[in-house]
Amino acid sequence: MIRIIPFFITEAQLISALQRADARAQKVVYERYASRMLTVCARYIGDRFTAEEVLMDGFMRVFERIDQYKGEGSFEGWVRRIMVNEALTYLRRNKHWLAEVALDDALPTADVAFADQNIQAEDLLNLLEKLPEGYRTVFNLYAIEGYNHAEIAESLGISESTSKSQLHRARALLQKQLAHLDVKKNYLDYETASR
């Protein structure tokens, strides 16, 4: 017996199949977007295991709410928005995301004007993962997702001034970490060259 696997030529066909709860279409969507959406979830959550759980919840929400997608904007953008919302829901539910670091600890100790302009994306993501969850969440929403402080405040149930403060502290801590990374890189380059 020959098994026929449907091939979804257009995004509209794929979405139509999702609206019919077609398991094959769900699998295609998961395989197409899972790795990118896991990266989105991990940026907010920090630990990979929990980010994977949030990812699964997010895909369940995508499949449950597919009828709400009206074709305005990209489908991937719509899926991404759901993943961000799921990550924020997880953080709110666990209430530890507003942990702060003393501002003195976050202030940069070196001028980052000389920092390596060729920092790798992986290095930057690693630095973001080290931020306290509150800082990381606000930084991601503002700098990566493009939210303004009013939208962040509404999404997270905080004041605009708290959002601004969290962003300021996240930037200061990132600058400190970037300066440290640059010093470490220069030291390693010196050690390698002196051999």
PDB file of C-alpha atoms in Angstrom:
ATOM      1  CA  MET A   1       0.000   0.000   0.000  1.00  0.00           C
ATOM      2  CA  ILE A   2       1.365   3.387  -0.950  1.00  0.00           C
ATOM      3  CA  ARG A   3       1.104   6.055   1.685  1.00  0.00           C
ATOM      4  CA  ILE A   4       0.422   9.497   0.282  1.00  0.00           C
ATOM      5  CA  ILE A   5       1.956  12.331   2.252  1.00  0.00           C
ATOM      6  CA  PRO A   6       0.304  15.653   1.511  1.00  0.00           C
ATOM      7  CA  PHE A   7       2.567  18.370   0.259  1.00  0.00           C
ATOM      8  CA  PHE A   8       1.521  21.843   1.286  1.00  0.00           C
ATOM      9  CA  ILE A   9       2.597  24.022  -1.605  1.00  0.00           C
ATOM     10  CA  THR A  10       1.490  27.351  -0.195  1.00  0.00           C
ATOM     11  CA  GLU A  11       1.285  28.768   3.276  1.00  0.00           C
ATOM     12  CA  ALA A  12      -2.465  29.242   2.744  1.00  0.00           C
ATOM     13  CA  GLN A  13      -2.869  25.492   2.108  1.00  0.00           C
ATOM     14  CA  LEU A  14      -0.867  24.724   5.230  1.00  0.00           C
ATOM     15  CA  ILE A  15      -2.967  27.083   7.354  1.00  0.00           C
ATOM     16  CA  SER A  16      -6.160  25.655   5.897  1.00  0.00           C
ATOM     17  CA  ALA A  17      -4.994  22.147   6.853  1.00  0.00           C
ATOM     18  CA  LEU A  18      -4.131  23.393  10.350  1.00  0.00           C
ATOM     19  CA  GLN A  19      -7.646  24.774  10.694  1.00  0.00           C
ATOM     20  CA  ARG A  20      -8.934  21.273   9.957  1.00  0.00           C
ATOM     21  CA  ALA A  21      -6.635  19.965  12.739  1.00  0.00           C
ATOM     22  CA  ASP A  22      -4.620  17.941  10.213  1.00  0.00           C
ATOM     23  CA  ALA A  23      -1.869  16.208  12.215  1.00  0.00           C
ATOM     24  CA  ARG A  24       0.456  16.154   9.209  1.00  0.00           C
ATOM     25  CA  ALA A  25       0.152  19.912   8.802  1.00  0.00           C
ATOM     26  CA  GLN A  26       0.864  20.335  12.508  1.00  0.00           C
ATOM     27  CA  LYS A  27       3.986  18.236  12.108  1.00  0.00           C
ATOM     28  CA  VAL A  28       5.118  20.338   9.134  1.00  0.00           C
ATOM     29  CA  VAL A  29       4.620  23.567  11.096  1.00  0.00           C
ATOM     30  CA  TYR A  30       6.455  22.159  14.101  1.00  0.00           C
ATOM     31  CA  GLU A  31       9.396  20.968  11.985  1.00  0.00           C
ATOM     32  CA  ARG A  32       9.532  24.245  10.079  1.00  0.00           C
ATOM     33  CA  TYR A  33       9.491  26.590  13.081  1.00  0.00           C
ATOM     34  CA  ALA A  34      10.564  24.644  16.186  1.00  0.00           C
ATOM     35  CA  SER A  35      14.266  25.498  16.154  1.00  0.00           C
ATOM     36  CA  ARG A  36      13.686  29.227  15.599  1.00  0.00           C
ATOM     37  CA  MET A  37      10.926  29.361  18.201  1.00  0.00           C
ATOM     38  CA  LEU A  38      13.043  27.449  20.719  1.00  0.00           C
ATOM     39  CA  THR A  39      15.627  30.200  20.362  1.00  0.00           C
ATOM     40  CA  VAL A  40      12.911  32.783  21.089  1.00  0.00           C
ATOM     41  CA  CYS A  41      11.726  30.878  24.171  1.00  0.00           C
ATOM     42  CA  ALA A  42      15.266  30.318  25.447  1.00  0.00           C
ATOM     43  CA  ARG A  43      16.005  34.047  25.218  1.00  0.00           C
ATOM     44  CA  TYR A  44      13.265  34.650  27.789  1.00  0.00           C
ATOM     45  CA  ILE A  45      13.442  31.536  29.928  1.00  0.00           C
ATOM     46  CA  GLY A  46      17.153  30.899  30.253  1.00  0.00           C
ATOM     47  CA  ASP A  47      17.262  27.158  30.815  1.00  0.00           C
ATOM     48  CA  ARG A  48      16.782  24.913  27.801  1.00  0.00           C
ATOM     49  CA  PHE A  49      14.587  22.273  29.461  1.00  0.00           C
ATOM     50  CA  THR A  50      12.015  24.830  30.594  1.00  0.00           C
ATOM     51  CA  ALA A  51      12.264  26.647  27.258  1.00  0.00           C
ATOM     52  CA  GLU A  52      11.356  23.367  25.520  1.00  0.00           C
ATOM     53  CA  GLU A  53       8.299  23.019  27.765  1.00  0.00           C
ATOM     54  CA  VAL A  54       7.247  26.574  26.925  1.00  0.00           C
ATOM     55  CA  LEU A  55       7.816  25.781  23.244  1.00  0.00           C
ATOM     56  CA  MET A  56       5.465  22.794  23.456  1.00  0.00           C
ATOM     57  CA  ASP A  57       2.828  24.884  25.231  1.00  0.00           C
ATOM     58  CA  GLY A  58       3.276  27.540  22.566  1.00  0.00           C
ATOM     59  CA  PHE A  59       2.704  25.102  19.716  1.00  0.00           C
ATOM     60  CA  MET A  60      -0.390  23.757  21.453  1.00  0.00           C
ATOM     61  CA  ARG A  61      -1.640  27.350  21.647  1.00  0.00           C
ATOM     62  CA  VAL A  62      -0.837  27.881  17.933  1.00  0.00           C
ATOM     63  CA  PHE A  63      -2.865  24.819  16.996  1.00  0.00           C
ATOM     64  CA  GLU A  64      -5.737  25.749  19.332  1.00  0.00           C
ATOM     65  CA  ARG A  65      -5.908  29.346  18.094  1.00  0.00           C
ATOM     66  CA  ILE A  66      -5.201  28.865  14.394  1.00  0.00           C
ATOM     67  CA  ASP A  67      -8.675  30.195  13.570  1.00  0.00           C
ATOM     68  CA  GLN A  68      -7.571  33.553  15.025  1.00  0.00           C
ATOM     69  CA  TYR A  69      -4.877  33.952  12.377  1.00  0.00           C
ATOM     70  CA  LYS A  70      -6.381  36.267   9.766  1.00  0.00           C
ATOM     71  CA  GLY A  71      -3.532  36.250   7.272  1.00  0.00           C
ATOM     72  CA  GLU A  72      -2.456  39.764   8.229  1.00  0.00           C
ATOM     73  CA  GLY A  73       1.296  39.839   8.579  1.00  0.00           C
ATOM     74  CA  SER A  74       3.520  36.816   8.373  1.00  0.00           C
ATOM     75  CA  PHE A  75       2.453  33.498   9.815  1.00  0.00           C
ATOM     76  CA  GLU A  76       5.883  33.081  11.391  1.00  0.00           C
ATOM     77  CA  GLY A  77       5.477  36.462  13.093  1.00  0.00           C
ATOM     78  CA  TRP A  78       2.121  35.340  14.475  1.00  0.00           C
ATOM     79  CA  VAL A  79       3.662  32.104  15.790  1.00  0.00           C
ATOM     80  CA  ARG A  80       6.546  34.092  17.280  1.00  0.00           C
ATOM     81  CA  ARG A  81       4.128  36.404  19.100  1.00  0.00           C
ATOM     82  CA  ILE A  82       2.411  33.384  20.651  1.00  0.00           C
ATOM     83  CA  MET A  83       5.777  31.991  21.777  1.00  0.00           C
ATOM     84  CA  VAL A  84       6.743  35.313  23.376  1.00  0.00           C
ATOM     85  CA  ASN A  85       3.373  35.438  25.149  1.00  0.00           C
ATOM     86  CA  GLU A  86       3.799  31.872  26.397  1.00  0.00           C
ATOM     87  CA  ALA A  87       7.253  32.706  27.744  1.00  0.00           C
ATOM     88  CA  LEU A  88       5.871  35.789  29.495  1.00  0.00           C
ATOM     89  CA  THR A  89       3.009  33.743  30.924  1.00  0.00           C
ATOM     90  CA  TYR A  90       5.508  31.245  32.311  1.00  0.00           C
ATOM     91  CA  LEU A  91       7.595  34.025  33.860  1.00  0.00           C
ATOM     92  CA  ARG A  92       4.556  35.724  35.414  1.00  0.00           C
ATOM     93  CA  ARG A  93       3.307  32.414  36.794  1.00  0.00           C
ATOM     94  CA  ASN A  94       6.654  31.765  38.447  1.00  0.00           C
ATOM     95  CA  LYS A  95       7.061  35.355  39.729  1.00  0.00           C
ATOM     96  CA  HIS A  96      10.840  35.147  40.030  1.00  0.00           C
ATOM     97  CA  TRP A  97      11.529  37.085  36.849  1.00  0.00           C
ATOM     98  CA  LEU A  98      11.671  40.493  38.526  1.00  0.00           C
ATOM     99  CA  ALA A  99      14.774  39.616  40.528  1.00  0.00           C
ATOM    100  CA  GLU A 100      17.192  42.488  40.433  1.00  0.00           C
ATOM    101  CA  VAL A 101      20.898  42.981  40.759  1.00  0.00           C
ATOM    102  CA  ALA A 102      22.247  45.981  42.633  1.00  0.00           C
ATOM    103  CA  LEU A 103      22.894  48.808  40.181  1.00  0.00           C
ATOM    104  CA  ASP A 104      26.473  49.139  41.473  1.00  0.00           C
ATOM    105  CA  ASP A 105      27.089  45.566  40.320  1.00  0.00           C
ATOM    106  CA  ALA A 106      25.656  46.338  36.897  1.00  0.00           C
ATOM    107  CA  LEU A 107      27.653  49.475  36.126  1.00  0.00           C
ATOM    108  CA  PRO A 108      30.333  48.955  33.492  1.00  0.00           C
ATOM    109  CA  THR A 109      33.882  48.978  34.799  1.00  0.00           C
ATOM    110  CA  ALA A 110      35.527  49.551  31.444  1.00  0.00           C
ATOM    111  CA  ASP A 111      34.915  51.717  28.423  1.00  0.00           C
ATOM    112  CA  VAL A 112      33.279  49.469  25.837  1.00  0.00           C
ATOM    113  CA  ALA A 113      34.117  51.767  22.933  1.00  0.00           C
ATOM    114  CA  PHE A 114      37.063  49.484  22.186  1.00  0.00           C
ATOM    115  CA  ALA A 115      35.009  46.292  22.471  1.00  0.00           C
ATOM    116  CA  ASP A 116      35.404  43.783  19.673  1.00  0.00           C
ATOM    117  CA  GLN A 117      33.074  44.752  16.842  1.00  0.00           C
ATOM    118  CA  ASN A 118      33.053  41.164  15.611  1.00  0.00           C
ATOM    119  CA  ILE A 119      31.331  39.620  18.611  1.00  0.00           C
ATOM    120  CA  GLN A 120      29.708  36.374  17.625  1.00  0.00           C
ATOM    121  CA  ALA A 121      25.917  36.014  17.884  1.00  0.00           C
ATOM    122  CA  GLU A 122      26.447  32.960  20.081  1.00  0.00           C
ATOM    123  CA  ASP A 123      28.561  35.007  22.494  1.00  0.00           C
ATOM    124  CA  LEU A 124      25.866  37.665  22.696  1.00  0.00           C
ATOM    125  CA  LEU A 125      23.148  35.061  23.315  1.00  0.00           C
ATOM    126  CA  ASN A 126      25.280  33.555  26.081  1.00  0.00           C
ATOM    127  CA  LEU A 127      25.610  36.983  27.683  1.00  0.00           C
ATOM    128  CA  LEU A 128      21.849  37.506  27.443  1.00  0.00           C
ATOM    129  CA  GLU A 129      21.259  34.160  29.159  1.00  0.00           C
ATOM    130  CA  LYS A 130      23.349  35.328  32.120  1.00  0.00           C
ATOM    131  CA  LEU A 131      21.150  38.371  32.745  1.00  0.00           C
ATOM    132  CA  PRO A 132      18.647  38.147  35.608  1.00  0.00           C
ATOM    133  CA  GLU A 133      15.259  37.147  34.197  1.00  0.00           C
ATOM    134  CA  GLY A 134      13.640  40.555  34.686  1.00  0.00           C
ATOM    135  CA  TYR A 135      16.432  42.323  32.859  1.00  0.00           C
ATOM    136  CA  ARG A 136      16.514  39.704  30.113  1.00  0.00           C
ATOM    137  CA  THR A 137      12.736  39.846  29.635  1.00  0.00           C
ATOM    138  CA  VAL A 138      12.549  43.624  29.317  1.00  0.00           C
ATOM    139  CA  PHE A 139      15.684  43.737  27.142  1.00  0.00           C
ATOM    140  CA  ASN A 140      14.273  41.100  24.780  1.00  0.00           C
ATOM    141  CA  LEU A 141      10.899  42.815  24.534  1.00  0.00           C
ATOM    142  CA  TYR A 142      12.418  46.245  23.934  1.00  0.00           C
ATOM    143  CA  ALA A 143      15.567  45.607  21.911  1.00  0.00           C
ATOM    144  CA  ILE A 144      14.612  42.483  19.983  1.00  0.00           C
ATOM    145  CA  GLU A 145      10.814  42.386  19.742  1.00  0.00           C
ATOM    146  CA  GLY A 146      10.454  46.166  19.330  1.00  0.00           C
ATOM    147  CA  TYR A 147       7.965  46.826  22.141  1.00  0.00           C
ATOM    148  CA  ASN A 148       7.875  50.278  23.728  1.00  0.00           C
ATOM    149  CA  HIS A 149       7.894  50.776  27.505  1.00  0.00           C
ATOM    150  CA  ALA A 150       4.119  51.259  27.694  1.00  0.00           C
ATOM    151  CA  GLU A 151       3.552  47.928  25.912  1.00  0.00           C
ATOM    152  CA  ILE A 152       6.120  46.173  28.083  1.00  0.00           C
ATOM    153  CA  ALA A 153       4.541  47.574  31.231  1.00  0.00           C
ATOM    154  CA  GLU A 154       1.105  46.380  30.130  1.00  0.00           C
ATOM    155  CA  SER A 155       2.361  42.933  29.084  1.00  0.00           C
ATOM    156  CA  LEU A 156       4.240  42.335  32.316  1.00  0.00           C
ATOM    157  CA  GLY A 157       1.968  44.130  34.752  1.00  0.00           C
ATOM    158  CA  ILE A 158       4.671  46.584  35.825  1.00  0.00           C
ATOM    159  CA  SER A 159       5.043  50.352  35.628  1.00  0.00           C
ATOM    160  CA  GLU A 160       6.756  52.076  32.708  1.00  0.00           C
ATOM    161  CA  SER A 161       9.436  53.351  35.074  1.00  0.00           C
ATOM    162  CA  THR A 162      10.162  49.776  36.189  1.00  0.00           C
ATOM    163  CA  SER A 163      10.476  48.759  32.542  1.00  0.00           C
ATOM    164  CA  LYS A 164      12.882  51.637  31.879  1.00  0.00           C
ATOM    165  CA  SER A 165      14.888  50.808  34.992  1.00  0.00           C
ATOM    166  CA  GLN A 166      15.127  47.117  34.074  1.00  0.00           C
ATOM    167  CA  LEU A 167      16.276  48.046  30.548  1.00  0.00           C
ATOM    168  CA  HIS A 168      18.864  50.501  31.867  1.00  0.00           C
ATOM    169  CA  ARG A 169      20.233  47.914  34.263  1.00  0.00           C
ATOM    170  CA  ALA A 170      20.242  45.212  31.573  1.00  0.00           C
ATOM    171  CA  ARG A 171      22.228  47.449  29.250  1.00  0.00           C
ATOM    172  CA  ALA A 172      24.688  48.378  32.014  1.00  0.00           C
ATOM    173  CA  LEU A 173      25.211  44.734  32.937  1.00  0.00           C
ATOM    174  CA  LEU A 174      25.627  43.747  29.269  1.00  0.00           C
ATOM    175  CA  GLN A 175      28.201  46.513  28.805  1.00  0.00           C
ATOM    176  CA  LYS A 176      30.103  45.217  31.808  1.00  0.00           C
ATOM    177  CA  GLN A 177      29.961  41.661  30.465  1.00  0.00           C
ATOM    178  CA  LEU A 178      31.022  42.801  26.966  1.00  0.00           C
ATOM    179  CA  ALA A 179      33.979  44.687  28.400  1.00  0.00           C
ATOM    180  CA  HIS A 180      34.966  41.589  30.398  1.00  0.00           C
ATOM    181  CA  LEU A 181      34.555  39.396  27.301  1.00  0.00           C
ATOM    182  CA  ASP A 182      36.776  41.768  25.293  1.00  0.00           C
ATOM    183  CA  VAL A 183      39.477  41.776  27.987  1.00  0.00           C
ATOM    184  CA  LYS A 184      39.341  37.978  28.161  1.00  0.00           C
ATOM    185  CA  LYS A 185      39.513  37.677  24.346  1.00  0.00           C
ATOM    186  CA  ASN A 186      42.480  40.062  24.157  1.00  0.00           C
ATOM    187  CA  TYR A 187      44.264  38.072  26.890  1.00  0.00           C
ATOM    188  CA  LEU A 188      43.670  34.799  25.026  1.00  0.00           C
ATOM    189  CA  ASP A 189      44.878  36.381  21.753  1.00  0.00           C
ATOM    190  CA  TYR A 190      48.026  37.591  23.548  1.00  0.00           C
ATOM    191  CA  GLU A 191      48.641  34.137  25.053  1.00  0.00           C
ATOM    192  CA  THR A 192      48.225  32.466  21.656  1.00  0.00           C
ATOM    193  CA  ALA A 193      50.526  34.967  19.920  1.00  0.00           C
ATOM    194  CA  SER A 194      53.266  34.615  22.560  1.00  0.00           C
ATOM    195  CA  ARG A 195      53.637  30.865  22.044  1.00  0.00           C
TER     196      ARG A 195
END
